[in-house]
Amino acid sequence: MLALVKTGPGPGLELREVPRPEVGINDVLVKVHRTGICGTDLHIAAWDPWAAKTIVPPLVVGHEFVGEVVEIGPNVAGFAPGDLVSGEGHVVCGRCRHCLAGRRHLCAHTVGLGVGRDGAFAEYVALPMTNIWRHAPGIAEDVAAIFDPFGNAVHTALAFPVLGEDVLVTGAGPIGLMATAVVRHAGARFVVVSEPNPVRREIAARMGATVVVDPRERDLADVQRELGMVEGFDVALEMSGNPAAIRTVLDNMAHGGSIAILGIPTEDVALDVNEIVFKLLTIRGIYGREMYETWYKMTVMLQSGLDITPAITHRFPAREHESAFAAARSGDAGKVIMDWTA
Ligand code: NAD
Ligand code: ZN
């Protein structure tokens, strides 16, 4: 089969023939239709310091996908050839305290698809049946292809109640964009999106932001005044990983406010802990998706009118992977989809 492979230590990815994955007794083999490019894939392609210490080549990369079941292992029940499915990219151990209690998103032994095991940028991918999500009828394949990052957005956006609350989103990358639409759908009053990139601010406005702001040009206290807010934001979703953004969040929270942090800083971040203490703030880290409550919520919100398609900006056939990766790298894109059937 064709697959996009990190062939050795160093920059680049190669579209090459590799053997089809073996299908273990508990596995489902999926013929991949479409995939989404994630920042993780860009890090692996660029071979940055994180990739160099994490990735063991050769590796088929990618973890955001939709496809159809073509084969099931002898232990597998409940899936059949032809089912339209995506994969939960965190393969958990199944044996630790949290896994046994059903809190699989808290497993400390997670192996990432396309990071610690061969991934989904390929014509076929195999995963344990416990990592397969069958889509409800009517979910568009482009949307199904990005259930993984959509799930990051939903997990973060619903970490705290937002009905009637004023929500700050820092960073309108693909995940911040989707989270903007989710908190709007979930009944937030004001959704303020802070993002330096004008292309992404424009998409955020279309996805339900009350106000979009360039943090280099306008401070959030000014936005609060414009909106008639007096006590600060009730909920913040940190989706940039940028140290300045995280400090700005702390400065603009209401007392008793809640902050969900999804963004991954690449350096140490100095924070004023006094602000956390004296404002009685709650801060929660978010990693991945809840298995499978987040997947359920994604589905029912789509069925009740949530639209995340404005966050999808580019589509390429997989053989044009270099153009697809260039678009994703440019920073001016939302989600970039590669088609493996074209
Ligand atoms: P992205 O890099 O495309 O988006 C980040 C955005 O933040 C960019 O648009 C950037 O312009 C903006 N930004 C930079 N400085 C800012 C500032 N000072 N204020 C406001 N915005 C600023 O990333 P993404 O794919 O949307 O992912 C969002 C973040 O979540 C990244 O840090 C990523 O590494 C992380 N992530 C975490 C998980 C998890 O499970 N925790 C999963 C996927 C991604
Ligand atoms: Zn575990």
Short mmCIF file of C-alpha atoms and ligand atoms in Angstrom, two decimals:
data_model
loop_
_atom_site.label_atom_id
_atom_site.label_comp_id
_atom_site.label_asym_id
_atom_site.label_seq_id
_atom_site.Cartn_x
_atom_site.Cartn_y
_atom_site.Cartn_z
CA MET A 1 0.00 0.00 0.00
CA LEU A 2 1.03 3.65 -0.32
CA ALA A 3 1.88 5.47 2.91
CA LEU A 4 3.48 8.73 3.99
CA VAL A 5 6.58 7.62 5.86
CA LYS A 6 9.23 9.23 8.06
CA THR A 7 12.01 7.07 6.67
CA GLY A 8 14.89 8.16 8.90
CA PRO A 9 16.04 10.84 11.36
CA GLY A 10 15.88 14.23 9.64
CA PRO A 11 13.39 16.46 7.86
CA GLY A 12 10.91 15.27 5.23
CA LEU A 13 8.31 12.59 4.55
CA GLU A 14 8.19 10.13 1.66
CA LEU A 15 5.15 8.68 -0.08
CA ARG A 16 6.24 5.07 -0.64
CA GLU A 17 5.05 1.47 -0.84
CA VAL A 18 4.97 -0.35 2.51
CA PRO A 19 3.33 -3.63 3.58
CA ARG A 20 -0.32 -3.43 4.66
CA PRO A 21 -0.65 -3.47 8.46
CA GLU A 22 -1.20 -6.86 10.05
CA VAL A 23 -4.65 -7.34 11.55
CA GLY A 24 -4.40 -8.71 15.12
CA ILE A 25 -7.21 -10.75 16.65
CA ASN A 26 -8.73 -7.63 18.28
CA ASP A 27 -8.03 -5.27 15.39
CA VAL A 28 -10.07 -3.55 12.74
CA LEU A 29 -8.50 -2.82 9.34
CA VAL A 30 -9.71 0.42 7.79
CA LYS A 31 -9.37 1.54 4.17
CA VAL A 32 -8.54 5.20 4.62
CA HIS A 33 -10.66 7.72 2.70
CA ARG A 34 -9.56 11.11 4.04
CA THR A 35 -7.09 12.39 6.62
CA GLY A 36 -6.45 15.68 8.41
CA ILE A 37 -3.03 17.22 8.96
CA CYS A 38 -2.24 18.08 12.61
CA GLY A 39 0.52 20.23 14.08
CA THR A 40 2.05 16.97 15.35
CA ASP A 41 2.50 15.82 11.75
CA LEU A 42 4.24 19.11 10.92
CA HIS A 43 6.61 18.64 13.89
CA ILE A 44 7.44 15.11 12.73
CA ALA A 45 7.92 16.22 9.10
CA ALA A 46 10.19 19.10 10.19
CA TRP A 47 12.09 16.82 12.62
CA ASP A 48 12.14 19.42 15.39
CA PRO A 49 13.71 18.65 18.82
CA TRP A 50 10.42 17.11 20.09
CA ALA A 51 10.23 14.79 17.06
CA ALA A 52 13.92 13.87 17.32
CA LYS A 53 13.48 12.68 20.91
CA THR A 54 10.04 11.06 20.39
CA ILE A 55 9.88 9.40 16.96
CA VAL A 56 11.59 6.14 16.02
CA PRO A 57 11.72 5.83 12.19
CA PRO A 58 10.61 4.24 9.99
CA LEU A 59 7.11 5.38 10.89
CA VAL A 60 3.88 5.89 8.97
CA VAL A 61 2.65 9.26 10.27
CA GLY A 62 -0.85 10.72 10.74
CA HIS A 63 -3.72 10.12 13.12
CA GLU A 64 -6.76 12.09 11.91
CA PHE A 65 -8.75 9.92 9.50
CA VAL A 66 -12.02 8.55 8.26
CA GLY A 67 -12.41 5.38 6.26
CA GLU A 68 -14.34 2.17 5.84
CA VAL A 69 -13.89 -1.12 7.64
CA VAL A 70 -12.51 -3.76 5.27
CA GLU A 71 -11.43 -6.55 7.63
CA ILE A 72 -11.91 -7.52 11.28
CA GLY A 73 -9.87 -9.76 13.56
CA PRO A 74 -11.47 -13.00 14.84
CA ASN A 75 -12.27 -11.51 18.30
CA VAL A 76 -13.97 -8.43 16.90
CA ALA A 77 -17.72 -8.01 17.25
CA GLY A 78 -19.90 -5.06 16.40
CA PHE A 79 -18.04 -3.88 13.30
CA ALA A 80 -18.56 -5.03 9.75
CA PRO A 81 -16.98 -4.32 6.37
CA GLY A 82 -18.41 -1.11 4.92
CA ASP A 83 -18.87 0.70 8.26
CA LEU A 84 -17.72 4.33 8.08
CA VAL A 85 -15.34 4.85 10.99
CA SER A 86 -12.67 7.06 12.51
CA GLY A 87 -10.05 6.12 15.08
CA GLU A 88 -9.34 7.37 18.55
CA GLY A 89 -5.61 8.03 18.15
CA HIS A 90 -4.71 7.37 21.78
CA VAL A 91 -4.18 3.64 22.25
CA VAL A 92 -4.39 3.08 26.02
CA CYS A 93 -3.01 0.24 28.12
CA GLY A 94 -6.36 -1.10 29.37
CA ARG A 95 -4.79 -2.31 32.64
CA CYS A 96 -3.94 0.75 34.75
CA ARG A 97 -6.18 2.12 37.51
CA HIS A 98 -7.80 4.73 35.25
CA CYS A 99 -8.30 2.39 32.31
CA LEU A 100 -9.93 -0.20 34.56
CA ALA A 101 -12.20 2.50 36.00
CA GLY A 102 -13.27 3.56 32.51
CA ARG A 103 -11.32 6.83 32.61
CA ARG A 104 -9.23 5.88 29.64
CA HIS A 105 -8.32 9.45 28.71
CA LEU A 106 -6.30 9.54 31.96
CA CYS A 107 -4.17 6.51 31.05
CA ALA A 108 -0.49 7.34 31.66
CA HIS A 109 0.67 4.72 29.16
CA THR A 110 -0.99 6.06 26.01
CA VAL A 111 0.64 5.25 22.66
CA GLY A 112 -0.17 7.71 19.89
CA LEU A 113 -1.23 6.61 16.41
CA GLY A 114 1.28 7.99 13.92
CA VAL A 115 3.63 8.83 16.81
CA GLY A 116 4.37 5.64 18.76
CA ARG A 117 2.86 3.22 16.19
CA ASP A 118 2.23 3.30 12.45
CA GLY A 119 -0.43 5.84 11.59
CA ALA A 120 -3.18 6.74 9.20
CA PHE A 121 -1.52 8.64 6.33
CA ALA A 122 -1.77 5.47 4.27
CA GLU A 123 -4.21 3.48 2.21
CA TYR A 124 -4.92 1.23 5.21
CA VAL A 125 -4.63 1.55 8.98
CA ALA A 126 -5.21 -1.06 11.71
CA LEU A 127 -6.36 -0.25 15.24
CA PRO A 128 -7.76 -2.21 18.19
CA MET A 129 -11.58 -2.38 18.03
CA THR A 130 -11.70 -0.36 21.27
CA ASN A 131 -10.20 2.56 19.31
CA ILE A 132 -12.73 2.51 16.48
CA TRP A 133 -15.66 4.93 16.37
CA ARG A 134 -18.47 4.17 13.96
CA HIS A 135 -20.03 7.35 12.57
CA ALA A 136 -23.71 8.07 12.82
CA PRO A 137 -25.47 8.28 9.46
CA GLY A 138 -25.25 11.70 7.85
CA ILE A 139 -21.85 12.83 9.18
CA ALA A 140 -19.96 14.34 6.20
CA GLU A 141 -16.65 12.62 5.45
CA ASP A 142 -14.60 15.84 5.65
CA VAL A 143 -15.97 16.42 9.15
CA ALA A 144 -15.55 12.75 10.09
CA ALA A 145 -11.89 12.98 8.99
CA ILE A 146 -11.19 15.57 11.70
CA PHE A 147 -13.09 14.05 14.63
CA ASP A 148 -9.76 13.79 16.47
CA PRO A 149 -8.99 17.57 16.63
CA PHE A 150 -12.71 18.37 16.75
CA GLY A 151 -12.68 16.18 19.85
CA ASN A 152 -9.81 18.22 21.32
CA ALA A 153 -11.95 21.31 20.75
CA VAL A 154 -15.06 19.76 22.30
CA HIS A 155 -13.19 18.27 25.26
CA THR A 156 -11.74 21.71 26.04
CA ALA A 157 -14.86 23.76 25.26
CA LEU A 158 -17.09 21.60 27.45
CA ALA A 159 -14.59 21.24 30.32
CA PHE A 160 -16.58 23.91 32.18
CA PRO A 161 -20.22 25.03 31.85
CA VAL A 162 -20.49 27.85 29.30
CA LEU A 163 -24.25 28.45 29.14
CA GLY A 164 -24.72 32.20 29.58
CA GLU A 165 -21.02 32.70 30.36
CA ASP A 166 -18.47 35.01 28.77
CA VAL A 167 -15.75 32.93 27.12
CA LEU A 168 -12.27 33.90 25.98
CA VAL A 169 -10.55 31.77 23.32
CA THR A 170 -6.82 32.45 22.85
CA GLY A 171 -5.50 31.06 19.56
CA ALA A 172 -7.71 30.48 16.52
CA GLY A 173 -5.85 27.64 14.91
CA PRO A 174 -8.10 24.85 13.64
CA ILE A 175 -8.84 23.73 17.20
CA GLY A 176 -9.57 27.22 18.55
CA LEU A 177 -11.84 27.83 15.56
CA MET A 178 -13.85 24.68 16.21
CA ALA A 179 -14.00 25.46 19.95
CA THR A 180 -15.41 28.89 19.11
CA ALA A 181 -18.31 27.30 17.24
CA VAL A 182 -18.82 24.77 20.05
CA VAL A 183 -19.09 27.31 22.90
CA ARG A 184 -21.42 29.41 20.74
CA HIS A 185 -23.55 26.27 20.12
CA ALA A 186 -23.44 25.47 23.85
CA GLY A 187 -24.97 28.81 24.76
CA ALA A 188 -22.15 31.17 25.75
CA ARG A 189 -23.09 34.87 25.89
CA PHE A 190 -19.92 36.52 24.55
CA VAL A 191 -17.17 34.59 22.77
CA VAL A 192 -14.05 36.71 22.38
CA VAL A 193 -11.32 35.25 20.18
CA SER A 194 -7.77 36.55 20.43
CA GLU A 195 -5.59 35.67 17.44
CA PRO A 196 -2.78 37.55 15.64
CA ASN A 197 -3.45 36.01 12.22
CA PRO A 198 -6.06 37.99 10.21
CA VAL A 199 -7.12 35.03 8.04
CA ARG A 200 -7.93 33.02 11.14
CA ARG A 201 -9.66 35.97 12.84
CA GLU A 202 -11.94 36.25 9.82
CA ILE A 203 -12.86 32.55 10.05
CA ALA A 204 -13.41 32.88 13.82
CA ALA A 205 -15.88 35.70 13.19
CA ARG A 206 -17.79 33.44 10.77
CA MET A 207 -17.77 30.62 13.33
CA GLY A 208 -19.54 32.58 16.02
CA ALA A 209 -17.06 34.91 17.74
CA THR A 210 -18.74 37.98 19.20
CA VAL A 211 -15.49 39.96 18.86
CA VAL A 212 -12.18 38.97 17.31
CA VAL A 213 -9.08 40.76 18.48
CA ASP A 214 -5.44 41.02 17.44
CA PRO A 215 -3.61 40.76 20.79
CA ARG A 216 -0.76 42.91 19.43
CA GLU A 217 -3.10 45.81 18.72
CA ARG A 218 -5.81 45.84 21.33
CA ASP A 219 -5.95 44.64 24.90
CA LEU A 220 -8.75 42.56 26.28
CA ALA A 221 -9.68 45.07 28.96
CA ASP A 222 -10.73 47.33 26.10
CA VAL A 223 -12.81 44.56 24.53
CA GLN A 224 -14.46 43.92 27.89
CA ARG A 225 -15.40 47.62 28.11
CA GLU A 226 -16.86 47.54 24.60
CA LEU A 227 -19.04 44.58 25.55
CA GLY A 228 -20.10 46.07 28.86
CA MET A 229 -18.40 43.30 30.83
CA VAL A 230 -17.43 44.31 34.34
CA GLU A 231 -15.94 41.29 36.12
CA GLY A 232 -13.78 39.49 33.54
CA PHE A 233 -14.19 36.25 31.61
CA ASP A 234 -15.92 33.33 33.30
CA VAL A 235 -14.25 30.69 31.15
CA ALA A 236 -11.08 30.77 29.04
CA LEU A 237 -9.91 28.20 26.50
CA GLU A 238 -6.17 28.49 25.95
CA MET A 239 -5.51 27.12 22.46
CA SER A 240 -2.30 28.85 21.40
CA GLY A 241 0.45 27.47 23.62
CA ASN A 242 1.83 31.01 23.59
CA PRO A 243 3.25 32.21 26.96
CA ALA A 244 2.02 35.79 26.48
CA ALA A 245 -1.48 34.49 25.70
CA ILE A 246 -1.56 32.42 28.90
CA ARG A 247 -0.56 35.46 30.97
CA THR A 248 -3.20 37.57 29.22
CA VAL A 249 -5.79 34.96 30.13
CA LEU A 250 -4.90 35.20 33.83
CA ASP A 251 -5.08 39.00 33.69
CA ASN A 252 -8.59 38.96 32.22
CA MET A 253 -10.36 36.30 34.27
CA ALA A 254 -13.27 36.98 36.58
CA HIS A 255 -12.88 35.86 40.17
CA GLY A 256 -13.86 32.21 40.37
CA GLY A 257 -13.23 31.77 36.65
CA SER A 258 -12.15 28.55 34.97
CA ILE A 259 -9.35 28.04 32.45
CA ALA A 260 -8.98 24.96 30.24
CA ILE A 261 -5.50 24.70 28.73
CA LEU A 262 -5.10 22.67 25.54
CA GLY A 263 -2.25 24.65 23.93
CA ILE A 264 1.19 23.11 24.36
CA PRO A 265 3.94 25.65 25.10
CA THR A 266 7.34 24.81 23.66
CA GLU A 267 9.16 26.65 26.43
CA ASP A 268 8.80 27.21 30.18
CA VAL A 269 6.10 29.74 31.02
CA ALA A 270 6.36 32.15 33.96
CA LEU A 271 2.96 32.80 35.54
CA ASP A 272 1.83 35.08 38.35
CA VAL A 273 0.55 32.48 40.80
CA ASN A 274 -0.84 35.28 42.96
CA GLU A 275 -3.43 35.88 40.24
CA ILE A 276 -4.50 32.24 40.39
CA VAL A 277 -4.75 32.37 44.17
CA PHE A 278 -6.44 35.71 44.73
CA LYS A 279 -8.88 35.23 41.85
CA LEU A 280 -9.67 31.69 43.06
CA LEU A 281 -9.13 30.36 39.54
CA THR A 282 -9.53 26.77 38.42
CA ILE A 283 -7.07 25.58 35.78
CA ARG A 284 -7.47 22.27 34.01
CA GLY A 285 -5.14 20.69 31.48
CA ILE A 286 -6.81 18.96 28.54
CA TYR A 287 -5.23 16.12 26.58
CA GLY A 288 -6.94 14.23 23.80
CA ARG A 289 -10.59 13.28 24.07
CA GLU A 290 -12.71 11.47 26.62
CA MET A 291 -13.35 7.93 25.44
CA TYR A 292 -16.02 8.09 24.27
CA GLU A 293 -18.15 10.78 25.83
CA THR A 294 -16.42 13.46 23.73
CA TRP A 295 -17.13 11.45 20.56
CA TYR A 296 -20.77 11.17 21.55
CA LYS A 297 -21.02 14.92 22.21
CA MET A 298 -19.39 15.73 18.85
CA THR A 299 -21.97 13.60 17.08
CA VAL A 300 -25.03 14.98 18.83
CA MET A 301 -23.91 18.59 18.47
CA LEU A 302 -23.49 18.06 14.71
CA GLN A 303 -26.95 16.48 14.64
CA SER A 304 -28.35 19.52 16.46
CA GLY A 305 -26.94 22.08 14.03
CA LEU A 306 -23.30 22.70 14.95
CA ASP A 307 -21.31 23.51 11.80
CA ILE A 308 -17.52 23.18 11.89
CA THR A 309 -16.98 23.19 8.11
CA PRO A 310 -15.70 26.80 7.95
CA ALA A 311 -12.62 25.50 9.81
CA ILE A 312 -11.79 23.27 6.80
CA THR A 313 -9.98 25.44 4.26
CA HIS A 314 -7.93 23.15 2.00
CA ARG A 315 -8.32 19.77 0.28
CA PHE A 316 -5.63 17.86 -1.66
CA PRO A 317 -5.20 14.39 -3.11
CA ALA A 318 -2.70 12.45 -0.95
CA ARG A 319 -0.16 12.34 -3.78
CA GLU A 320 0.03 16.16 -3.44
CA HIS A 321 1.07 15.78 0.19
CA GLU A 322 3.86 18.34 -0.18
CA SER A 323 1.37 21.05 -1.15
CA ALA A 324 -0.96 19.92 1.62
CA PHE A 325 1.79 20.14 4.24
CA ALA A 326 2.90 23.53 2.85
CA ALA A 327 -0.65 24.85 3.24
CA ALA A 328 -0.87 23.54 6.81
CA ARG A 329 2.56 25.02 7.61
CA SER A 330 1.66 28.43 6.18
CA GLY A 331 -0.39 29.36 9.24
CA ASP A 332 -3.04 30.86 6.95
CA ALA A 333 -4.99 27.63 6.75
CA GLY A 334 -7.64 26.08 8.91
CA LYS A 335 -7.85 22.33 8.63
CA VAL A 336 -6.14 20.72 5.62
CA ILE A 337 -7.64 17.44 4.33
CA MET A 338 -5.84 14.83 2.18
CA ASP A 339 -7.89 12.41 0.08
CA TRP A 340 -6.47 8.87 -0.15
CA THR A 341 -9.03 7.63 -2.68
CA ALA A 342 -8.31 10.20 -5.41
P1 NAD B 1 -2.11 26.19 15.76
O1 NAD B 1 -0.65 26.32 16.03
O2 NAD B 1 -2.58 26.09 14.36
O3 NAD B 1 -2.89 27.41 16.44
C1 NAD B 1 -2.36 28.21 17.44
C2 NAD B 1 -2.80 29.64 17.16
O4 NAD B 1 -2.41 30.49 18.24
C3 NAD B 1 -2.18 30.23 15.89
O5 NAD B 1 -3.20 30.61 14.97
C4 NAD B 1 -1.39 31.42 16.41
O6 NAD B 1 -1.39 32.52 15.50
C5 NAD B 1 -2.14 31.75 17.69
N1 NAD B 1 -1.36 32.58 18.64
C6 NAD B 1 -0.03 32.75 18.73
N2 NAD B 1 0.28 33.66 19.67
C7 NAD B 1 -0.89 34.07 20.22
C8 NAD B 1 -1.23 34.99 21.23
N3 NAD B 1 -0.29 35.67 21.92
N4 NAD B 1 -2.53 35.17 21.53
C9 NAD B 1 -3.48 34.50 20.86
N5 NAD B 1 -3.22 33.60 19.87
C10 NAD B 1 -1.94 33.38 19.56
O7 NAD B 1 -2.58 24.95 16.60
P2 NAD B 1 -3.91 24.02 16.66
O8 NAD B 1 -3.71 22.85 15.78
O9 NAD B 1 -5.16 24.81 16.54
O10 NAD B 1 -3.72 23.54 18.16
C11 NAD B 1 -3.83 24.47 19.21
C12 NAD B 1 -2.84 24.16 20.34
O11 NAD B 1 -3.22 22.93 20.96
C13 NAD B 1 -1.39 23.97 19.91
O12 NAD B 1 -0.55 24.50 20.92
C14 NAD B 1 -1.24 22.45 19.85
O13 NAD B 1 0.09 22.04 20.06
C15 NAD B 1 -2.12 22.04 20.99
N6 NAD B 1 -2.71 20.69 20.90
C16 NAD B 1 -2.96 20.09 22.08
C17 NAD B 1 -3.59 18.86 22.11
C18 NAD B 1 -3.89 18.22 23.42
O14 NAD B 1 -4.40 17.09 23.43
N7 NAD B 1 -3.62 18.91 24.53
C19 NAD B 1 -3.96 18.23 20.91
C20 NAD B 1 -3.72 18.90 19.71
C21 NAD B 1 -3.09 20.14 19.72
ZN ZN B 2 -4.08 2.69 31.07
#
